[in-house]
CSV table of C-alpha atoms and ligand atoms in Angstrom, one decimal:
chain,number,residue,atom,x,y,z
A,17,MET,CA,85.4,109.2,97.9
A,18,PRO,CA,82.1,107.5,98.9
A,19,GLU,CA,81.6,107.8,102.6
A,20,GLY,CA,79.6,105.5,104.9
A,21,HIS,CA,76.1,106.5,103.8
A,22,SER,CA,76.8,105.6,100.2
A,23,VAL,CA,78.0,102.1,101.0
A,24,HIS,CA,75.0,101.5,103.2
A,25,ARG,CA,72.7,102.5,100.4
A,26,ILE,CA,74.6,100.2,98.0
A,27,ALA,CA,74.1,97.4,100.5
A,28,ASN,CA,70.4,98.2,100.7
A,29,GLN,CA,70.2,98.0,96.9
A,30,PHE,CA,71.8,94.5,97.0
A,31,GLU,CA,69.6,93.5,99.9
A,32,ALA,CA,66.4,94.4,98.0
A,33,HIS,CA,67.2,93.1,94.5
A,34,PHE,CA,70.0,90.5,94.7
A,35,VAL,CA,69.7,88.7,98.0
A,36,GLY,CA,67.8,85.5,97.5
A,37,HIS,CA,68.7,85.4,93.8
A,38,ARG,CA,71.0,83.0,92.0
A,39,ILE,CA,73.9,85.1,90.7
A,40,ALA,CA,75.8,84.7,87.4
A,41,ALA,CA,79.2,86.2,88.3
A,42,SER,CA,81.8,87.2,85.7
A,43,SER,CA,84.8,89.5,85.3
A,44,PRO,CA,84.3,91.2,81.9
A,45,GLN,CA,87.7,92.9,82.3
A,46,GLY,CA,89.4,89.6,83.3
A,47,ARG,CA,91.2,90.9,86.4
A,48,PHE,CA,88.8,89.1,88.8
A,49,ALA,CA,88.2,86.0,86.7
A,50,ASP,CA,89.3,83.6,89.5
A,51,GLY,CA,87.2,85.3,92.1
A,52,ALA,CA,84.1,85.5,89.9
A,53,ALA,CA,84.4,81.8,89.1
A,54,GLN,CA,84.2,81.0,92.9
A,55,LEU,CA,80.9,82.9,93.1
A,56,ASP,CA,79.3,82.0,89.8
A,57,GLY,CA,76.1,80.1,90.2
A,58,LEU,CA,75.8,80.7,93.9
A,59,THR,CA,72.9,82.5,95.6
A,60,MET,CA,73.5,85.8,97.3
A,61,THR,CA,72.4,85.4,100.9
A,62,ASP,CA,73.4,88.7,102.6
A,63,ALA,CA,74.6,92.2,101.9
A,64,GLU,CA,76.2,94.2,104.7
A,65,ALA,CA,78.1,97.5,104.9
A,66,VAL,CA,80.5,98.3,107.6
A,67,GLY,CA,82.0,101.8,107.3
A,68,LYS,CA,83.2,102.2,103.8
A,69,GLN,CA,83.4,98.4,103.1
A,70,LEU,CA,80.8,96.3,101.4
A,71,PHE,CA,80.4,92.6,102.2
A,72,LEU,CA,78.2,90.3,100.0
A,73,GLU,CA,77.6,86.8,101.1
A,74,PHE,CA,77.1,83.8,98.8
A,75,ALA,CA,76.2,80.2,99.3
A,76,GLU,CA,74.9,77.2,97.4
A,77,ARG,CA,72.2,76.6,100.0
A,78,GLN,CA,71.4,78.1,103.4
A,79,ASP,CA,73.4,75.3,105.1
A,80,ALA,CA,76.3,75.3,102.7
A,81,PRO,CA,79.7,76.9,103.3
A,82,ARG,CA,79.6,80.7,102.8
A,83,ARG,CA,81.9,82.9,100.7
A,84,TRP,CA,82.0,86.6,100.9
A,85,LEU,CA,82.8,89.2,98.3
A,86,ARG,CA,84.5,92.2,100.0
A,87,VAL,CA,84.6,95.5,98.1
A,88,HIS,CA,86.1,98.9,99.0
A,89,LEU,CA,85.3,101.5,96.3
A,90,GLY,CA,88.3,103.8,97.2
A,91,ILE,CA,88.3,107.1,95.5
A,92,TYR,CA,87.3,106.1,91.9
A,93,GLY,CA,85.2,103.0,92.4
A,94,ALA,CA,81.5,102.8,91.4
A,95,TRP,CA,78.7,100.3,91.1
A,96,ASP,CA,76.4,100.5,88.1
A,97,PHE,CA,73.0,98.9,88.6
A,98,ALA,CA,70.6,98.1,85.8
A,99,GLY,CA,67.3,96.4,85.5
A,100,ASP,CA,64.7,96.3,88.3
A,101,VAL,CA,66.4,98.6,90.9
A,102,SER,CA,65.3,101.1,93.5
A,103,VAL,CA,65.9,104.7,92.6
A,104,ASP,CA,64.0,107.0,94.8
A,105,PRO,CA,66.7,108.0,97.3
A,106,THR,CA,64.2,108.8,100.0
A,107,VAL,CA,62.7,105.4,100.1
A,108,LEU,CA,65.8,103.2,99.4
A,109,ALA,CA,66.1,102.1,103.0
A,110,SER,CA,62.5,100.8,102.9
A,111,ILE,CA,62.4,99.9,99.2
A,112,GLY,CA,59.3,100.7,97.3
A,113,ALA,CA,58.4,99.3,93.9
A,114,PRO,CA,61.5,98.9,91.7
A,115,ARG,CA,61.9,100.6,88.4
A,116,ARG,CA,63.5,99.3,85.2
A,117,THR,CA,66.4,101.7,84.8
A,118,ARG,CA,70.1,102.3,85.2
A,119,LEU,CA,71.6,103.8,88.3
A,120,ARG,CA,75.2,104.6,89.1
A,121,MET,CA,76.0,104.5,92.8
A,122,ALA,CA,79.2,105.9,94.1
A,123,GLU,CA,80.0,109.2,95.9
A,124,SER,CA,76.8,110.5,94.3
A,125,GLU,CA,74.0,108.7,92.4
A,126,LYS,CA,72.9,109.2,88.8
A,127,GLU,CA,70.1,107.6,86.9
A,128,THR,CA,70.3,107.1,83.1
A,129,GLU,CA,68.0,105.4,80.6
A,130,LEU,CA,68.1,101.6,80.2
A,131,THR,CA,67.7,100.5,76.5
A,132,GLU,CA,68.4,96.8,76.8
A,133,PHE,CA,68.8,94.2,79.6
A,134,PRO,CA,71.3,93.2,80.5
A,135,PRO,CA,73.3,96.1,79.1
A,136,PRO,CA,76.6,95.1,77.5
A,137,PRO,CA,79.5,95.6,79.9
A,138,VAL,CA,81.3,98.8,78.9
A,139,GLY,CA,84.9,99.7,79.9
A,140,GLN,CA,86.8,98.1,82.8
A,141,VAL,CA,84.1,96.1,84.7
A,142,ARG,CA,86.0,94.2,87.4
A,143,VAL,CA,83.0,92.1,88.4
A,144,ARG,CA,79.5,91.7,87.0
A,145,LEU,CA,76.7,90.2,89.2
A,146,LEU,CA,73.7,89.2,87.2
A,147,THR,CA,70.3,87.9,88.1
A,148,ASP,CA,67.2,87.4,85.9
A,149,THR,CA,66.0,90.9,86.6
A,150,ALA,CA,69.0,93.0,87.8
A,151,VAL,CA,72.7,93.5,87.1
A,152,ALA,CA,75.5,95.2,89.1
A,153,ASP,CA,78.8,96.1,87.5
A,154,LEU,CA,81.7,97.1,89.6
A,155,ARG,CA,84.4,99.5,88.3
A,156,GLY,CA,87.6,100.8,89.7
A,157,PRO,CA,87.5,99.5,93.3
A,158,THR,CA,90.6,99.5,95.5
A,159,ALA,CA,89.6,96.2,97.0
A,160,CYS,CA,87.6,93.3,95.5
A,161,GLU,CA,88.3,89.9,96.9
A,162,VAL,CA,86.6,86.6,97.9
A,163,LEU,CA,86.9,85.8,101.6
A,164,THR,CA,85.9,83.1,104.0
A,165,PRO,CA,83.6,84.0,107.0
A,166,GLU,CA,86.7,83.9,109.3
A,167,GLU,CA,88.6,86.3,107.0
A,168,VAL,CA,85.6,88.7,107.0
A,169,ALA,CA,85.4,88.6,110.8
A,170,ALA,CA,89.2,89.5,110.8
A,171,VAL,CA,88.6,92.5,108.5
A,172,ILE,CA,85.6,93.7,110.6
A,173,ALA,CA,87.6,93.3,113.8
A,174,THR,CA,90.1,95.9,112.5
A,175,LEU,CA,87.3,98.5,111.9
A,176,GLY,CA,86.0,100.9,114.4
A,177,PRO,CA,82.3,101.0,115.2
A,178,ASP,CA,79.6,102.0,112.6
A,179,PRO,CA,76.5,103.5,114.2
A,180,ILE,CA,74.2,101.8,111.7
A,181,VAL,CA,75.6,98.3,112.1
A,182,ASP,CA,75.8,98.7,115.9
A,183,PRO,CA,73.6,101.6,117.1
A,184,GLY,CA,73.9,100.7,120.8
A,185,GLN,CA,75.7,102.2,123.7
A,186,ALA,CA,78.7,99.8,123.3
A,187,SER,CA,79.6,101.4,120.0
A,188,GLU,CA,79.5,104.9,121.5
A,189,ASP,CA,81.7,103.7,124.4
A,190,ARG,CA,84.2,102.1,122.0
A,191,PHE,CA,84.5,105.4,120.0
A,192,VAL,CA,84.8,107.5,123.2
A,193,GLU,CA,87.5,105.2,124.6
A,194,ALA,CA,89.5,105.1,121.3
A,195,VAL,CA,89.4,108.9,120.9
A,196,ARG,CA,90.2,109.8,124.5
A,197,LYS,CA,93.3,107.6,124.8
A,198,ARG,CA,95.1,109.1,121.8
A,199,ARG,CA,97.1,112.3,121.5
A,200,THR,CA,96.4,112.4,117.8
A,201,PRO,CA,94.4,115.4,116.7
A,202,ILE,CA,90.6,114.8,116.5
A,203,GLY,CA,90.7,115.9,112.8
A,204,LEU,CA,92.8,112.8,112.1
A,205,LEU,CA,91.1,110.5,114.5
A,206,LEU,CA,87.8,110.9,112.7
A,207,MET,CA,89.4,109.7,109.5
A,208,ASP,CA,91.0,106.7,111.1
A,209,GLN,CA,88.8,103.8,110.2
A,210,THR,CA,90.0,101.8,113.3
A,211,VAL,CA,88.5,104.6,115.5
A,212,VAL,CA,85.2,105.0,113.7
A,213,ALA,CA,84.2,103.4,110.4
A,214,GLY,CA,82.6,105.3,107.6
A,215,ILE,CA,83.7,109.0,108.0
A,216,GLY,CA,85.5,110.6,105.1
A,217,ASN,CA,86.5,114.1,104.2
A,218,VAL,CA,83.1,115.7,104.0
A,219,TYR,CA,81.6,114.4,107.2
A,220,ARG,CA,84.9,115.0,109.0
A,221,ALA,CA,84.9,118.7,108.2
A,222,GLU,CA,81.2,119.1,108.9
A,223,LEU,CA,81.2,117.2,112.2
A,224,LEU,CA,84.0,119.3,113.6
A,225,TYR,CA,82.3,122.5,112.5
A,226,ARG,CA,79.0,121.4,114.0
A,227,ALA,CA,80.8,120.6,117.3
A,228,GLY,CA,82.8,123.9,117.3
A,229,LEU,CA,85.9,121.8,117.6
A,230,ASN,CA,89.4,122.9,116.5
A,231,PRO,CA,90.6,119.9,114.3
A,232,HIS,CA,94.1,120.1,116.0
A,233,THR,CA,92.7,119.3,119.4
A,234,PRO,CA,94.3,116.1,120.7
A,235,GLY,CA,91.8,113.4,121.4
A,236,ASN,CA,93.0,112.8,125.0
A,237,THR,CA,92.3,116.4,125.9
A,238,LEU,CA,88.6,116.3,124.8
A,239,PRO,CA,86.0,116.1,127.6
A,240,GLU,CA,84.0,112.9,127.6
A,241,ASP,CA,80.6,114.6,126.9
A,242,VAL,CA,82.1,116.4,123.9
A,243,VAL,CA,83.2,113.1,122.4
A,244,ARG,CA,79.9,111.4,123.1
A,245,ALA,CA,78.1,114.3,121.4
A,246,LEU,CA,80.4,113.9,118.4
A,247,TRP,CA,79.4,110.2,118.1
A,248,ARG,CA,75.7,111.0,118.4
A,249,ASP,CA,76.0,113.7,115.8
A,250,TRP,CA,77.8,111.3,113.4
A,251,ALA,CA,75.0,108.8,113.9
A,252,HIS,CA,72.4,111.5,113.2
A,253,LEU,CA,74.1,112.7,110.0
A,254,LEU,CA,74.8,109.2,108.8
A,255,ASN,CA,71.1,108.3,109.1
A,256,ILE,CA,70.2,111.4,107.1
A,257,GLY,CA,72.8,110.4,104.5
A,258,VAL,CA,71.4,106.9,104.1
A,259,ARG,CA,67.9,108.2,103.8
A,260,THR,CA,68.5,111.0,101.4
A,261,GLY,CA,71.6,109.8,99.5
A,262,GLN,CA,73.2,113.2,100.2
A,263,MET,CA,75.6,114.4,102.9
A,264,LEU,CA,73.1,116.9,104.3
A,265,THR,CA,74.9,118.5,107.2
A,266,MET,CA,73.0,121.8,107.8
A,267,ASP,CA,70.2,121.7,110.2
A,268,GLY,CA,67.2,124.0,110.5
A,269,LEU,CA,66.8,124.6,106.8
A,270,ASP,CA,63.4,125.7,105.5
A,271,ALA,CA,61.7,123.8,102.7
A,272,GLU,CA,63.4,126.0,100.1
A,273,GLY,CA,66.8,125.8,101.7
A,274,ARG,CA,66.5,122.0,102.0
A,275,ALA,CA,65.6,121.7,98.3
A,276,ARG,CA,68.6,123.9,97.4
A,277,ALA,CA,70.9,121.8,99.6
A,278,LEU,CA,69.7,118.6,98.0
A,279,ALA,CA,70.1,119.9,94.5
A,280,ASN,CA,73.5,121.7,94.8
A,281,ARG,CA,76.5,120.7,96.9
A,282,ASP,CA,77.6,124.3,97.2
A,283,ASP,CA,74.5,124.9,99.3
A,284,ARG,CA,74.8,121.8,101.3
A,285,HIS,CA,77.7,122.3,103.8
A,286,TRP,CA,78.9,124.6,106.5
A,287,VAL,CA,82.6,124.5,105.6
A,288,TYR,CA,83.4,121.7,103.2
A,289,ARG,CA,84.8,123.1,99.9
A,290,ARG,CA,84.3,126.6,101.1
A,291,ALA,CA,87.9,127.7,101.4
A,292,GLY,CA,88.3,131.5,101.3
A,293,LEU,CA,84.5,132.0,101.4
A,294,PRO,CA,82.9,133.6,104.5
A,295,CYS,CA,81.8,131.3,107.3
A,296,ARG,CA,78.0,131.0,107.2
A,297,THR,CA,77.9,131.8,110.9
A,298,CYS,CA,80.6,134.4,111.7
A,299,GLY,CA,81.8,135.7,108.3
A,300,THR,CA,85.5,134.8,108.8
A,301,ASN,CA,87.1,133.2,105.7
A,302,VAL,CA,87.0,129.4,105.9
A,303,VAL,CA,90.5,127.9,106.1
A,304,LEU,CA,91.9,125.1,104.0
A,305,GLU,CA,94.8,123.0,105.1
A,306,VAL,CA,96.1,119.6,104.2
A,307,ALA,CA,96.0,117.0,106.9
A,308,ALA,CA,97.1,113.4,106.2
A,309,ALA,CA,97.1,114.2,102.5
A,310,ARG,CA,93.4,115.2,102.6
A,311,LYS,CA,91.9,118.7,102.4
A,312,LEU,CA,90.6,119.9,105.7
A,313,TYR,CA,88.2,122.9,105.8
A,314,TRP,CA,87.4,124.8,109.1
A,315,CYS,CA,86.5,128.1,110.5
A,316,PRO,CA,89.3,129.5,112.8
A,317,VAL,CA,86.7,131.5,114.8
A,318,CYS,CA,83.8,129.1,115.3
A,319,GLN,CA,86.2,126.3,115.8
A,320,ALA,CA,88.8,128.2,117.8
B,19,ZN,ZN1,82.8,130.9,111.7
């Protein structure tokens, strides 16, 4: 499932190549025909990510009523961009010269050759957003709907803080308060999008390992400084993720180790997907258990 960093990168892609452009919206698959008709011909005026949700704003003119497209990719969703798009994952946040190509953006990113523009929609494209120079095709989302600004505000109000949207102290305080008033295990609280928006299975496991925290520890028994450190580490890892496009969670790598980690997910994590393998720190076998229907990996010694 794409975690927060992926959705921020997708928002950056829209910001760079779609915002300010008039959009031809359609639903090649047909399931979103009514929604696409509401957006067709409007100009995209904003692109925002909050946690795992993407919000694209449309309007006729700057002073006209706004409509938003809300998208949650879920587990199987993906955006396919083609035309003049930004590929270099290390510069996406600051957008260099675009390249004429195709790029799939989901949990990971993959570039393929563009032979014609716009490429014909292939398979189950829920919505196609087309400008003169770029196109974005959405497949397989769990949510795709047109909302009013009030409805968007209501959705965002249900979400916990996102350190990229609100990097300030208030977000950290909200997170700390939400965690420390609950008896729920911290391993579940980190996945609860009302507590903190954007963390998924990979970041959950890695954050707990980096903090040396047992995933079963109830939130209300955690010292305040531990919860604050957890928030700051999340902000740190999320920023790396947005910059690199990878969930790089191991610090202190030399150049070779970093190149390996970027190239291969088996070399990228402390405990995620390492069930039965020796812990990189203490050698104990990494444990796998199922928590809230998702796989949780942890070291019973380093996270005792
Ligand atoms: Zn260990």
